[in-house]
Coordinates of C-alpha atoms and ligand atoms in Angstrom, one line a residue:
X8 CA 76.9 143.2 60.5
X9 CA 78.3 141.8 63.7
X10 CA 77.3 139.0 66.0
X11 CA 78.2 139.7 69.7
X12 CA 78.0 137.8 72.9
X13 CA 77.3 139.8 76.2
X14 CA 78.4 138.0 79.3
X15 CA 78.7 138.7 83.0
X16 CA 82.3 139.1 84.1
X17 CA 81.7 138.6 87.9
X18 CA 79.2 136.6 90.0
X19 CA 76.0 137.7 88.1
X20 CA 73.9 140.9 88.5
X21 CA 76.5 143.0 86.7
X22 CA 73.8 145.0 84.8
X23 CA 73.7 142.7 81.8
X24 CA 70.0 143.5 81.3
X25 CA 70.7 147.2 81.0
X26 CA 73.7 146.7 78.6
X27 CA 71.8 144.1 76.5
X28 CA 68.8 146.5 76.2
X29 CA 71.2 149.2 75.1
X30 CA 73.0 147.1 72.5
X31 CA 69.7 145.5 71.3
X32 CA 69.0 148.8 69.5
X33 CA 71.5 147.6 66.8
X34 CA 70.6 143.9 66.9
X35 CA 68.0 142.2 64.8
X36 CA 67.9 139.0 66.9
X37 CA 68.6 138.6 70.6
X38 CA 69.2 135.0 71.9
X39 CA 69.3 134.0 75.5
X40 CA 71.6 130.9 75.6
X41 CA 71.6 129.4 79.1
X42 CA 70.2 129.5 82.6
X43 CA 66.6 129.7 83.6
X44 CA 64.4 131.7 85.9
X45 CA 67.3 132.0 88.4
X46 CA 68.3 135.0 86.3
X47 CA 66.8 138.5 87.0
X48 CA 67.7 141.2 84.5
X49 CA 66.4 144.7 85.2
X50 CA 65.8 147.2 82.4
X51 CA 64.7 150.7 83.3
X52 CA 63.2 152.7 80.5
X53 CA 61.9 156.1 81.6
X54 CA 59.4 155.4 84.3
X55 CA 58.9 151.7 83.5
X56 CA 61.0 149.0 85.2
X57 CA 61.1 145.5 83.6
X58 CA 62.4 142.5 85.6
X59 CA 63.1 139.8 83.1
X60 CA 63.9 136.2 84.0
X61 CA 63.9 134.2 80.7
X62 CA 62.7 136.7 78.1
X63 CA 65.8 138.3 76.4
X64 CA 66.3 141.9 77.2
X65 CA 65.8 142.8 73.5
X66 CA 62.1 142.4 73.9
X67 CA 61.6 146.1 74.5
X68 CA 62.3 146.9 70.8
X69 CA 59.3 146.2 68.6
X70 CA 61.0 144.6 65.6
X71 CA 63.7 142.6 67.4
X72 CA 63.3 138.9 67.3
X73 CA 63.9 137.3 70.7
X74 CA 64.8 133.7 71.1
X75 CA 65.0 131.6 74.2
X76 CA 67.7 129.1 73.1
X77 CA 68.1 125.4 73.5
X78 CA 70.7 125.7 76.3
X79 CA 68.2 127.3 78.7
X80 CA 65.9 125.5 81.1
X81 CA 62.3 126.7 81.1
X82 CA 59.8 126.9 84.0
X83 CA 56.7 127.3 81.9
X84 CA 54.6 128.7 84.8
X85 CA 57.1 131.5 85.5
X86 CA 57.6 132.2 81.8
X87 CA 53.9 132.6 81.3
X88 CA 53.7 135.0 84.3
X89 CA 56.6 136.9 82.7
X90 CA 54.8 137.1 79.3
X91 CA 51.7 138.4 81.1
X92 CA 53.6 141.0 83.1
X93 CA 55.6 142.3 80.1
X94 CA 52.4 142.5 77.9
X95 CA 50.6 144.3 80.8
X96 CA 53.4 146.9 80.6
X97 CA 52.5 147.4 76.9
X98 CA 55.3 145.4 75.3
X99 CA 54.4 142.9 72.5
X100 CA 55.7 139.3 72.7
X101 CA 54.7 138.4 69.2
X102 CA 58.4 138.2 68.2
X103 CA 59.4 135.9 71.1
X104 CA 60.4 132.3 70.1
X105 CA 61.3 129.4 72.3
X106 CA 63.6 126.5 71.4
X107 CA 61.7 123.2 71.2
X108 CA 64.8 121.5 72.6
X109 CA 65.1 123.6 75.7
X110 CA 64.5 121.5 78.9
X111 CA 61.5 122.0 81.1
X112 CA 61.5 122.6 84.9
X113 CA 58.9 120.3 86.5
X114 CA 57.4 120.6 90.0
X115 CA 59.7 117.9 91.3
X116 CA 62.7 119.9 90.3
X117 CA 61.7 122.8 92.5
X118 CA 60.8 120.5 95.4
X119 CA 64.2 118.7 95.1
X120 CA 66.2 121.9 94.8
X121 CA 64.6 123.1 98.1
X122 CA 64.9 119.8 99.9
X123 CA 68.5 119.2 98.8
X124 CA 69.6 122.7 100.0
X125 CA 68.1 122.0 103.4
X126 CA 69.7 118.6 103.5
X127 CA 73.2 120.1 102.7
X128 CA 72.9 122.3 105.9
X129 CA 76.0 124.3 106.3
X130 CA 77.2 123.0 102.9
X131 CA 74.3 124.6 101.1
X132 CA 75.0 126.5 97.8
X133 CA 72.4 129.2 98.4
X134 CA 70.6 128.5 95.2
X135 CA 67.6 130.5 94.0
X136 CA 65.5 127.4 94.7
X137 CA 64.0 127.6 91.2
X138 CA 64.8 124.0 90.4
X139 CA 67.7 124.9 88.1
X140 CA 70.3 122.4 89.3
X141 CA 67.8 119.4 89.2
X142 CA 66.5 120.4 85.7
X143 CA 70.1 120.4 84.3
X144 CA 70.9 117.2 86.2
X145 CA 68.0 115.4 84.6
X146 CA 69.2 116.8 81.2
X147 CA 72.6 115.2 81.8
X148 CA 71.0 112.0 83.2
X149 CA 68.8 111.9 80.1
X150 CA 65.6 111.8 82.1
X151 CA 64.6 115.4 81.3
X152 CA 61.6 116.7 79.4
X153 CA 62.0 119.1 76.5
X154 CA 59.6 121.8 75.3
X155 CA 58.7 119.5 72.3
X156 CA 57.6 116.8 74.8
X157 CA 55.1 119.2 76.3
X158 CA 53.6 119.8 72.9
X159 CA 52.3 116.2 72.5
X160 CA 50.0 115.4 75.4
X161 CA 49.8 111.6 74.7
X162 CA 53.6 111.5 74.6
X163 CA 53.8 113.6 77.8
X164 CA 51.5 111.2 79.6
X165 CA 53.7 108.3 78.6
X166 CA 56.9 110.1 79.8
X167 CA 55.3 111.2 83.1
X168 CA 53.9 107.7 83.7
X169 CA 57.5 106.6 84.6
X170 CA 59.3 109.9 85.5
X171 CA 56.8 110.9 88.2
X172 CA 56.8 107.5 90.1
X173 CA 60.7 107.7 89.8
X174 CA 60.8 111.2 91.2
X175 CA 58.1 110.3 93.9
X176 CA 60.5 107.7 95.3
X177 CA 63.1 110.5 95.8
X178 CA 60.6 112.9 97.2
X179 CA 59.0 110.4 99.6
X180 CA 61.9 108.2 100.6
X181 CA 64.8 110.7 100.6
X182 CA 63.1 113.8 101.7
X183 CA 59.8 112.7 103.4
X184 CA 57.7 114.8 101.0
X185 CA 54.3 114.1 99.6
X186 CA 54.2 112.4 96.2
X187 CA 53.1 114.2 93.0
X188 CA 50.0 113.0 91.1
X189 CA 50.5 112.3 87.4
X190 CA 47.1 113.5 86.3
X191 CA 47.4 116.8 88.1
X192 CA 50.9 117.5 86.7
X193 CA 49.7 116.4 83.2
X194 CA 46.7 118.8 83.3
X195 CA 48.8 121.7 84.5
X196 CA 51.6 121.2 81.9
X197 CA 49.2 120.6 79.0
X198 CA 47.7 124.0 79.9
X199 CA 51.1 125.6 79.8
X200 CA 51.9 123.9 76.5
X201 CA 48.7 125.3 74.9
X202 CA 49.7 128.8 76.0
X203 CA 53.3 128.6 74.8
X204 CA 52.7 126.6 71.6
X205 CA 52.6 129.6 69.2
X206 CA 56.1 130.5 70.3
X207 CA 57.8 127.1 69.9
X208 CA 60.4 126.9 67.0
X209 CA 63.5 125.0 65.9
X210 CA 65.6 127.8 67.3
X211 CA 69.0 126.9 65.9
X212 CA 67.5 126.8 62.4
X213 CA 66.0 130.3 63.0
X214 CA 69.4 131.5 64.1
X215 CA 71.1 129.9 61.2
X216 CA 68.8 131.6 58.8
X217 CA 69.4 135.0 60.5
X218 CA 73.1 134.4 60.1
X219 CA 72.8 133.7 56.4
X220 CA 70.6 136.8 56.0
X221 CA 73.5 138.8 57.6
X222 CA 71.2 140.0 60.4
X223 CA 72.9 141.2 63.6
X224 CA 72.6 138.7 66.4
X225 CA 73.2 139.4 70.1
X226 CA 73.7 136.5 72.4
X227 CA 72.7 137.4 76.0
X228 CA 74.3 135.5 78.9
X229 CA 72.7 135.1 82.3
X230 CA 74.6 134.7 85.6
X231 CA 78.4 135.3 85.3
X232 CA 81.8 133.9 84.7
X233 CA 82.5 132.9 88.3
X234 CA 79.1 131.1 88.5
X235 CA 80.0 128.9 85.4
X236 CA 79.7 125.2 86.1
X237 CA 83.2 124.4 84.6
X238 CA 85.1 127.6 85.2
X239 CA 83.5 129.2 88.2
X240 CA 84.0 128.8 92.0
X241 CA 82.7 125.2 92.0
X242 CA 80.6 124.0 93.8
X243 CA 79.2 127.4 94.5
X244 CA 78.1 127.9 90.9
X245 CA 75.0 127.5 88.8
X246 CA 74.5 124.4 86.6
X247 CA 75.0 125.9 83.2
X248 CA 77.8 127.7 81.2
X249 CA 77.3 131.4 81.3
X250 CA 80.8 132.0 79.7
X251 CA 81.1 133.1 76.1
X252 CA 81.8 129.5 74.9
X253 CA 78.4 128.5 76.3
X254 CA 76.7 130.8 73.7
X255 CA 77.6 128.6 70.8
X256 CA 76.5 125.4 72.5
X257 CA 73.3 126.9 74.0
X258 CA 72.2 128.7 70.8
X259 CA 73.4 126.0 68.4
X260 CA 75.8 128.0 66.3
X261 CA 79.4 127.4 65.4
X262 CA 82.2 129.6 66.9
X263 CA 82.9 131.0 63.4
X264 CA 79.6 133.0 63.7
X265 CA 80.9 135.1 66.6
X266 CA 82.5 138.5 65.9
X267 CA 83.1 139.8 69.4
X268 CA 82.5 139.3 73.1
X269 CA 81.6 142.1 75.5
X270 CA 81.9 141.6 79.3
X271 CA 79.8 143.5 81.8
X272 CA 81.3 144.2 85.3
X273 CA 80.2 146.4 88.1
X274 CA 82.7 149.1 89.3
X275 CA 82.8 147.0 92.5
X276 CA 81.8 143.4 93.2
X277 CA 78.7 141.6 94.5
X278 CA 77.7 138.0 95.1
X279 CA 74.5 136.4 96.1
X280 CA 74.3 133.0 97.7
X281 CA 77.1 131.1 99.4
X282 CA 80.8 130.6 98.4
X283 CA 84.1 132.4 98.9
X284 CA 84.3 136.1 98.0
X285 CA 87.8 137.5 98.8
X286 CA 87.0 141.3 98.6
X287 CA 83.7 141.0 100.6
X288 CA 83.0 143.7 103.2
X289 CA 80.3 142.7 105.6
X290 CA 79.8 146.1 107.3
X291 CA 80.8 149.7 106.8
X292 CA 81.5 150.4 103.2
X293 CA 80.0 147.0 102.2
X294 CA 76.7 148.4 103.6
X295 CA 77.2 151.7 101.8
X296 CA 77.6 149.9 98.5
X297 CA 74.6 147.7 99.2
X298 CA 72.4 150.7 100.1
X299 CA 73.5 153.0 97.3
X300 CA 73.5 150.2 94.7
X301 CA 70.1 148.8 95.9
X302 CA 71.8 145.4 96.0
X303 CA 68.9 143.1 96.5
X304 CA 68.3 140.1 94.2
X305 CA 65.9 140.7 91.3
X306 CA 64.7 137.1 91.6
X307 CA 64.8 136.2 95.3
X308 CA 65.0 139.6 97.0
X309 CA 68.0 138.4 99.0
X310 CA 70.6 141.0 100.0
X311 CA 73.7 140.8 97.8
X312 CA 77.1 140.6 99.5
X313 CA 79.3 143.6 98.5
X314 CA 83.0 144.2 98.1
X315 CA 85.7 146.1 96.3
X316 CA 86.5 145.5 92.6
X317 CA 88.5 142.4 92.1
X318 CA 90.9 142.7 89.1
X319 CA 92.1 139.1 89.6
X320 CA 88.7 137.7 88.7
X321 CA 88.4 140.5 86.1
X322 CA 91.6 139.3 84.4
X323 CA 90.3 135.7 84.6
X324 CA 87.0 136.8 82.9
X325 CA 89.0 138.4 80.1
X326 CA 90.9 135.2 79.6
X327 CA 88.0 132.7 79.9
X328 CA 85.6 134.6 77.7
X329 CA 88.1 136.1 75.3
X330 CA 86.7 139.6 76.0
X331 CA 87.2 142.3 73.4
X332 CA 85.9 145.1 75.7
X333 CA 84.2 145.8 78.9
X334 CA 81.1 147.7 80.0
X335 CA 81.6 149.0 83.5
X336 CA 78.3 149.6 85.4
X337 CA 77.3 151.3 88.6
X338 CA 80.2 153.7 88.7
X339 CA 77.8 156.2 90.4
X340 CA 77.5 153.9 93.4
X341 CA 81.1 154.8 94.4
X342 CA 80.4 158.6 94.2
X343 CA 80.4 159.2 97.9
X344 CA 83.5 157.3 98.9
X345 CA 86.7 159.1 100.1
X346 CA 89.0 156.2 99.0
X347 CA 88.4 153.3 96.7
X348 CA 90.3 150.0 96.9
X349 CA 91.0 147.6 94.0
X350 CA 92.2 144.1 94.6
X351 CA 95.2 143.7 92.3
X352 CA 96.4 140.2 93.5
X353 CA 95.9 137.4 96.0
X354 CA 98.4 136.3 98.6
X355 CA 98.3 132.6 99.0
X356 CA 100.7 130.9 101.4
X357 CA 102.9 133.9 101.4
X358 CA 103.1 134.2 97.6
X359 CA 101.3 136.9 95.7
X360 CA 99.6 135.9 92.4
X361 CA 97.7 137.8 89.8
X362 CA 96.2 134.7 88.3
X363 CA 92.9 133.2 89.5
X364 CA 93.6 130.0 91.5
X365 CA 91.9 127.0 90.0
X366 CA 92.0 125.3 93.5
X367 CA 88.8 126.2 95.4
X368 CA 90.8 125.8 98.7
X369 CA 93.4 128.4 97.6
X370 CA 90.7 130.8 96.5
X371 CA 88.8 130.4 99.8
X372 CA 92.0 131.1 101.7
X373 CA 93.6 133.9 99.7
X374 CA 94.2 137.4 101.2
X375 CA 93.5 140.2 98.7
X376 CA 96.3 142.6 98.0
X377 CA 94.8 146.1 97.5
X378 CA 95.8 149.3 95.9
X379 CA 94.0 152.4 97.1
X380 CA 92.9 155.2 94.8
X381 CA 91.3 158.6 95.8
X382 CA 87.5 158.9 95.5
X383 CA 85.8 161.8 93.6
X384 CA 83.0 162.6 96.0
X385 CA 80.8 164.3 93.4
X386 CA 77.8 162.8 91.5
X387 CA 78.6 161.1 88.2
X388 CA 74.9 160.4 87.4
X389 CA 74.6 163.2 84.9
X390 CA 77.9 162.5 83.1
X391 CA 77.4 161.6 79.5
X392 CA 81.0 161.7 78.1
X393 CA 84.4 160.8 79.6
X394 CA 85.2 164.5 79.7
X395 CA 82.2 165.0 82.1
X396 CA 83.7 162.6 84.6
X397 CA 85.8 163.9 87.6
X398 CA 89.5 163.2 87.1
X399 CA 89.6 160.6 89.9
X400 CA 86.8 158.6 88.3
X401 CA 88.5 158.7 85.0
X402 CA 91.8 157.6 86.7
X403 CA 89.9 154.8 88.4
X404 CA 88.5 153.5 85.1
X405 CA 92.0 153.8 83.4
X406 CA 93.5 151.8 86.3
X407 CA 90.9 149.0 85.9
X408 CA 91.5 148.8 82.1
X409 CA 95.2 148.8 82.6
X410 CA 95.1 146.0 85.2
X411 CA 92.9 143.8 83.0
X412 CA 94.4 144.8 79.7
X413 CA 91.0 145.3 78.1
X414 CA 89.4 148.5 76.8
X415 CA 86.4 149.9 78.5
X416 CA 83.8 150.7 75.8
X417 CA 80.8 151.6 78.0
X418 CA 80.5 153.2 81.4
X419 CA 77.1 153.2 83.2
X420 CA 76.3 155.9 85.7
X421 CA 72.7 155.0 86.6
X422 CA 70.0 152.4 85.9
X423 CA 68.3 154.5 83.1
X424 CA 69.0 153.9 79.4
X425 CA 70.3 157.4 79.0
X426 CA 72.7 157.2 82.0
X427 CA 75.4 155.8 79.9
X428 CA 78.8 156.9 78.5
X429 CA 79.7 155.2 75.3
X430 CA 83.5 155.5 75.1
X431 CA 83.9 153.7 71.8
X432 CA 81.5 151.6 69.7
X433 CA 81.4 148.3 71.6
X434 CA 80.3 146.4 68.5
X435 CA 82.4 147.9 65.7
X436 CA 85.2 149.6 67.7
X437 CA 88.7 148.1 67.9
X438 CA 89.1 144.6 69.4
X439 CA 91.3 143.8 72.4
X440 CA 94.9 143.3 71.4
X441 CA 96.7 140.1 72.2
X442 CA 99.5 140.3 74.9
X443 CA 103.2 139.9 74.4
X444 CA 105.4 137.7 76.6
X445 CA 105.5 140.5 79.3
X446 CA 101.7 140.7 79.4
X447 CA 101.7 144.0 77.4
X448 CA 99.3 144.5 74.6
X449 CA 100.8 144.2 71.1
X450 CA 99.4 146.2 68.2
X451 CA 97.1 144.1 66.0
Ligands
GDP16 P1 71.8 141.6 85.6 O1 71.3 140.3 86.2 O2 73.2 141.4 85.2 O3 71.0 142.0 84.4 O4 71.7 142.7 86.7 P2 70.5 143.0 87.6 O5 69.4 143.6 86.8 O6 70.1 141.8 88.4 O7 71.1 144.0 88.7 C1 71.6 145.2 88.3 C2 70.9 146.3 89.0 O8 71.6 147.6 88.9 C3 69.5 146.6 88.4 O9 68.6 147.0 89.4 C4 69.8 147.7 87.4 O10 68.6 148.5 87.2 C5 70.8 148.5 88.2 N1 71.8 149.2 87.4 C6 72.3 148.9 86.2 N2 73.3 149.8 85.8 C7 73.3 150.7 86.8 C8 74.2 151.8 87.0 O11 75.1 152.2 86.2 N3 74.0 152.5 88.2 C9 73.0 152.2 89.1 N4 72.9 152.9 90.2 N5 72.2 151.1 88.9 C10 72.4 150.4 87.8
IMO17 P1 71.6 137.0 86.7 O1 71.4 136.5 85.3 C1 73.4 136.3 90.6 C2 73.5 132.2 92.0 C3 72.7 131.8 93.2 C4 73.6 130.7 93.8 C5 74.1 130.0 92.6 C6 73.4 128.7 92.2 O2 70.6 137.8 87.2 O3 73.0 137.6 86.8 P2 71.0 128.3 91.1 O4 69.6 128.7 91.5 O5 71.4 128.8 89.7 O6 71.2 126.8 91.2 O7 72.0 129.0 92.2 O8 74.0 130.9 91.6 N1 72.8 132.8 90.9 C7 72.9 134.1 90.6 N2 73.5 135.1 91.2 N3 72.8 136.5 89.5 C8 72.1 135.5 88.8 O9 71.6 135.7 87.6 C9 72.1 134.2 89.4 N4 71.6 133.0 89.1 C10 72.0 132.1 90.0 O10 72.5 132.8 94.1 O11 74.6 131.3 94.5
MG18 MG1 70.4 139.7 88.0

């Protein structure tokens, strides 16, 4: 048995949904540990496309238990829509469980997210406007509501009787918006509670029991390392901890439960929303990547910004998450290019560094240092083994692995489940070696 964490190694949308779905085949339990309906995970199975926001990507396997963990924030209205959509596509949600301690997104969270973004003007973050930041802020401020609060309508009325007037002051006086009515919100949320009640559990206890029964658990991250509240490109981040360490907190398990950590990265880079992005290309090849990669947000439909692969952030993701191996997705998107660049370092004030700068100012002002590799200019979409790949594509992957000192266990060459090259077993294969003083891997 093995318990694995799957995380995004860039700015989100790396293809975590596809890889989680793939690995869920050998998992008994899949736990989503942070984030909310800001996430959009696409899973393509034959002619069906699933766009998941909160439901773990393991849901497509009949017997897999799926848990929305305590570290998530739940917009019940969107979750119910998602349950309806998935069920309409013929997938059962009987094995879906929701942590009673997960926090709830309320109507005022969405309104404040929108209004605050507008107020920030040119300093906006470019959020998904799903109320994520305000929900996590209330959790920290200890004014939040949890799923278990929804389950008790008398208690809910009591809480809303002071939180709604409190939030109305912000809505009206700070943002000039209409106030919310307690009874309307109460009626709406009691309705949501009734629909979700059968799914509510003590999630960390369920996970603990699964651990003791030696069942395989997969922890599914949303967003990505560079969007992490503590370790990302602050303030252009989300309000939770997508990094591997967040899995333990969000699911409610100790670090001793984790056997390995798998990172997912695109063969290039994308970012949606505001914030610095050193390898971004606004026209030309950036547009080719956007078109070929269909780079539009699953949740908001916004065009994703595109750029070359950035091995500095790749190395950072290996470090911050303790990655054992990498899944590289969307290799096929590079198929038509004559040349491919990889960012191998940043020049900051005339000095070249390979380490991610913790100063936001340095990061925003760095100049990427590139190495150029030849493209392959043939389709990789039908490749199913490394031997099927053109030599230049194989060299490209080897170059990335060498730069980041991490093995590539999976290569994805299309959105479909079958469009995958499994290089080595990502769950049971060899773990990443530690590095010696010169940064070279040492034999375990
Ligand atoms: P996530 O948020 O990390 O789960 O990623 P998204 O689902 O938001 O975005 C990834 C997009 O790329 C989805 O539309 C996937 O169906 C698609 N995708 C995943 N892997 C591949 C791949 O190898 N090639 C291509 N062309 N598309 C892929
Ligand atoms: P998945 O799980 C890509 C970005 C937003 C914005 C910032 C803060 O699909 O990879 P928020 O609404 O969270 O307060 O927005 O984070 N963002 C994502 N970008 N993929 C995601 O999720 C994202 N979730 C949030 O665009 O820049
Ligand atoms: Mg996404």
